[in-house]
């Protein structure tokens, strides 16, 4: 072998173009033989392929080469290919890191300039105070002046091409000063720390009028492609209802000036939507950078047809845009700036923080733009693979249609055909109907459904106090049976499927409580999930016993990223046919929760959405440090607020409007009540006092329960469940909570037994929370084989107090299978060591299949 490698190195081919014969002489393959081997490898690259062997036998020119040598050639060829791929990957990674390092150096230079400017201003202010010995006059920060005193553009300036060009150059200069200079006092976005796995560098404005955000990142696309994507704002900005370019003027230096009218959805039912009338300037700079910058033109009545904008409030876009610089090794470095004045005084005071929050603008626009471009880049390179054979563009279209349908329902614009149903002002549910809404799909008009009635929308908004949006959305997603009415879902699904309206007189069905979530795809950071939900049911009528009544929903869940500060969380769904065609009609309904972060709030005063860990912290008593931390956490979230918007759409026939309206109003009220109950349960204020922790009203204190679990395990098994030095004192709860095995307890006071406690690993295995744990029964988590195994050892468990369950499979609440190598079950004895308080299970070395 050493001699062969020496020959290969000497010939410089790595064993790819020759071999050693029986005499030790190196024999080089002919060009025809190498070409024949390459053809065979190209057709059958997999080793041990019968097809490959057949191709070799059918090739006469390879007859004088031994099969062993041919096998070695294929192995060397495969190694060469792997080496080339790895070298290409490393080269690409090196170019990306080089570009990112250059970006960080530029950002560091900008920060140094900003520090120098602040030091000079600080010195000037000190000198001024010392000389005058009086309060300073109304002096504002230069950065604030650049944003707050941005000169308004007059209609006179925009009346000629020369005037438009002059305005465009002004916009360009102002934008570049924000993107690369110190015109805005940028601070790092809370919770978005730059790093190797970060999408980019994010910053928000501080101490300035308006709301502004900035992003810098590396994207694997060419500048022109990036500009084309970002200029189509409706494709990536979910709140953008429409964007129309009314005038396009080329400039002498190859640039383009456009007059653009944009309509933006309102996120809640509590405030009207916004629109913008802007000038957009696209230009390639002398250094090769591509710039797309934009700013509002003056006048609330300017722009296109003012009558069509009667439902909108004119907002102002201060100099914003995109600076795109090509990289040497491919790809581009992009800088995004969004600076808006959303006219916050035109909305109710309760939601005004939403229009004054730079964090919200960063999440909804700036970060969303960069994430979308990176998503397109990865899809283009083939790095993204989705389920069910769907193309990424198709799934992205589904997400956009769901989001747009929900926004249309929340806003209810007159030009879309929506009109309010007569109701008194005190009604908490808003009803709107659309008799002209076109649910026909643009893909297949022949097979589209024609609705002779219309669509009725019932919507409401409510204020939530101290409720983590992520935790609430997760609960609504994972436990649909807690708030939804299966018969209402069945009505909507049947109406869309058959075009008929069965209300009243729907066929009675019984929801089994089982929902199966089948993922379709997710974005690169999993901040948005697209999935199909199947709700299983059984018909109650005997004649329908053999007919499937399962309901399928297309569902989109967004904003469940725990590190996304200021982002809204959504759960939007629509009934679909089980065949799920690409042109399926989508009648979107759902929930949207938006945190109301004030403009001047401390970035540290953000609620940690990890609900289970917070609960555990509050259960750890006896430590003054822990108690103080719990008190501090409660104080930091005492003013945390968010607004919840609910909208449900129902199709109806021409003579059933009143019946469906009554049903819709009652249904939304019941959903609101259910959400309020859940919100109270998961709110920090809904927990027990840190000095008196309770897992539930039916079980002892957490520390006591943990001590009982460990003591009973030691008595039955003769070994320690947790380390021996930690079994005394309150730390036993912490060690039990962080135990690597999934530990769960169920009460024997009900049949079937209901779970009452689980550690972190147990909650992860069951994919649930402490709040929802008490709705799960023991028989629901075992597969058929595991249930039989447990039944076989149950008598032994009750007689001797413990039993071993062989390897098997558990089922999570989301329908996923989790395997375990072995499980131990034992009785948990109370303080008197004679009363059986509950049963405990420890699932060893579990993992999802």
PDB file of N, CA and C in Angstrom, residues 311 411-422 430-436 455-457 459 657:
ATOM      1  N   UNK A 311     -59.555  55.616   4.158  1.00  0.00           N
ATOM      2  CA  UNK A 311     -59.458  54.765   5.342  1.00  0.00           C
ATOM      3  C   UNK A 311     -58.043  54.699   5.905  1.00  0.00           C
ATOM      4  N   UNK A 411     -58.627  44.327   9.032  1.00  0.00           N
ATOM      5  CA  UNK A 411     -58.807  45.711   8.601  1.00  0.00           C
ATOM      6  C   UNK A 411     -60.178  45.966   7.981  1.00  0.00           C
ATOM      7  N   UNK A 412     -60.686  45.035   7.185  1.00  0.00           N
ATOM      8  CA  UNK A 412     -62.015  45.186   6.604  1.00  0.00           C
ATOM      9  C   UNK A 412     -62.182  46.449   5.767  1.00  0.00           C
ATOM     10  N   UNK A 413     -61.369  46.619   4.725  1.00  0.00           N
ATOM     11  CA  UNK A 413     -61.423  47.816   3.899  1.00  0.00           C
ATOM     12  C   UNK A 413     -62.692  47.846   3.042  1.00  0.00           C
ATOM     13  N   UNK A 414     -63.220  49.044   2.883  1.00  0.00           N
ATOM     14  CA  UNK A 414     -64.447  49.193   2.092  1.00  0.00           C
ATOM     15  C   UNK A 414     -64.230  48.808   0.635  1.00  0.00           C
ATOM     16  N   UNK A 415     -63.058  49.159   0.078  1.00  0.00           N
ATOM     17  CA  UNK A 415     -62.845  48.859  -1.342  1.00  0.00           C
ATOM     18  C   UNK A 415     -62.673  47.364  -1.596  1.00  0.00           C
ATOM     19  N   UNK A 416     -62.552  46.559  -0.541  1.00  0.00           N
ATOM     20  CA  UNK A 416     -62.568  45.107  -0.691  1.00  0.00           C
ATOM     21  C   UNK A 416     -63.969  44.530  -0.557  1.00  0.00           C
ATOM     22  N   UNK A 417     -64.947  45.373  -0.266  1.00  0.00           N
ATOM     23  CA  UNK A 417     -66.326  44.908  -0.153  1.00  0.00           C
ATOM     24  C   UNK A 417     -66.818  44.692   1.262  1.00  0.00           C
ATOM     25  N   UNK A 418     -66.015  45.044   2.281  1.00  0.00           N
ATOM     26  CA  UNK A 418     -66.425  44.832   3.664  1.00  0.00           C
ATOM     27  C   UNK A 418     -67.320  45.960   4.151  1.00  0.00           C
ATOM     28  N   UNK A 419     -68.295  45.614   4.962  1.00  0.00           N
ATOM     29  CA  UNK A 419     -69.165  46.597   5.606  1.00  0.00           C
ATOM     30  C   UNK A 419     -69.545  46.069   6.983  1.00  0.00           C
ATOM     31  N   UNK A 420     -69.673  46.989   7.959  1.00  0.00           N
ATOM     32  CA  UNK A 420     -69.981  46.602   9.323  1.00  0.00           C
ATOM     33  C   UNK A 420     -71.456  46.251   9.464  1.00  0.00           C
ATOM     34  N   UNK A 421     -71.726  45.243  10.297  1.00  0.00           N
ATOM     35  CA  UNK A 421     -73.097  44.878  10.633  1.00  0.00           C
ATOM     36  C   UNK A 421     -73.583  45.821  11.723  1.00  0.00           C
ATOM     37  N   UNK A 422     -74.845  46.230  11.636  1.00  0.00           N
ATOM     38  CA  UNK A 422     -75.395  47.151  12.638  1.00  0.00           C
ATOM     39  C   UNK A 422     -75.276  46.550  14.034  1.00  0.00           C
ATOM     40  N   UNK A 430     -66.808  42.807  16.923  1.00  0.00           N
ATOM     41  CA  UNK A 430     -67.126  43.533  15.687  1.00  0.00           C
ATOM     42  C   UNK A 430     -67.479  42.523  14.610  1.00  0.00           C
ATOM     43  N   UNK A 431     -68.624  42.720  13.977  1.00  0.00           N
ATOM     44  CA  UNK A 431     -69.056  41.858  12.880  1.00  0.00           C
ATOM     45  C   UNK A 431     -69.011  42.637  11.577  1.00  0.00           C
ATOM     46  N   UNK A 432     -68.466  42.022  10.552  1.00  0.00           N
ATOM     47  CA  UNK A 432     -68.411  42.634   9.227  1.00  0.00           C
ATOM     48  C   UNK A 432     -68.738  41.561   8.204  1.00  0.00           C
ATOM     49  N   UNK A 433     -69.403  41.958   7.140  1.00  0.00           N
ATOM     50  CA  UNK A 433     -69.765  41.020   6.080  1.00  0.00           C
ATOM     51  C   UNK A 433     -69.180  41.493   4.765  1.00  0.00           C
ATOM     52  N   UNK A 434     -68.975  40.538   3.895  1.00  0.00           N
ATOM     53  CA  UNK A 434     -68.455  40.819   2.562  1.00  0.00           C
ATOM     54  C   UNK A 434     -69.210  39.938   1.583  1.00  0.00           C
ATOM     55  N   UNK A 435     -70.194  40.512   0.959  1.00  0.00           N
ATOM     56  CA  UNK A 435     -71.013  39.747   0.006  1.00  0.00           C
ATOM     57  C   UNK A 435     -70.366  39.645  -1.353  1.00  0.00           C
ATOM     58  N   UNK A 436     -69.339  40.458  -1.588  1.00  0.00           N
ATOM     59  CA  UNK A 436     -68.690  40.446  -2.904  1.00  0.00           C
ATOM     60  C   UNK A 436     -67.290  39.879  -2.853  1.00  0.00           C
ATOM     61  N   UNK A 455     -69.013  36.222   3.060  1.00  0.00           N
ATOM     62  CA  UNK A 455     -68.116  35.907   4.171  1.00  0.00           C
ATOM     63  C   UNK A 455     -68.472  36.819   5.335  1.00  0.00           C
ATOM     64  N   UNK A 456     -68.558  36.252   6.520  1.00  0.00           N
ATOM     65  CA  UNK A 456     -68.788  37.029   7.726  1.00  0.00           C
ATOM     66  C   UNK A 456     -67.554  36.925   8.615  1.00  0.00           C
ATOM     67  N   UNK A 457     -67.098  38.058   9.111  1.00  0.00           N
ATOM     68  CA  UNK A 457     -65.919  38.104   9.964  1.00  0.00           C
ATOM     69  C   UNK A 457     -66.313  38.625  11.338  1.00  0.00           C
ATOM     70  N   UNK A 459     -64.517  39.751  14.876  1.00  0.00           N
ATOM     71  CA  UNK A 459     -63.178  40.099  15.352  1.00  0.00           C
ATOM     72  C   UNK A 459     -63.272  40.918  16.629  1.00  0.00           C
ATOM     73  N   UNK A 657     -77.499  34.475   6.898  1.00  0.00           N
ATOM     74  CA  UNK A 657     -76.599  35.490   7.457  1.00  0.00           C
ATOM     75  C   UNK A 657     -76.864  35.718   8.942  1.00  0.00           C
TER      76      UNK A 657
END
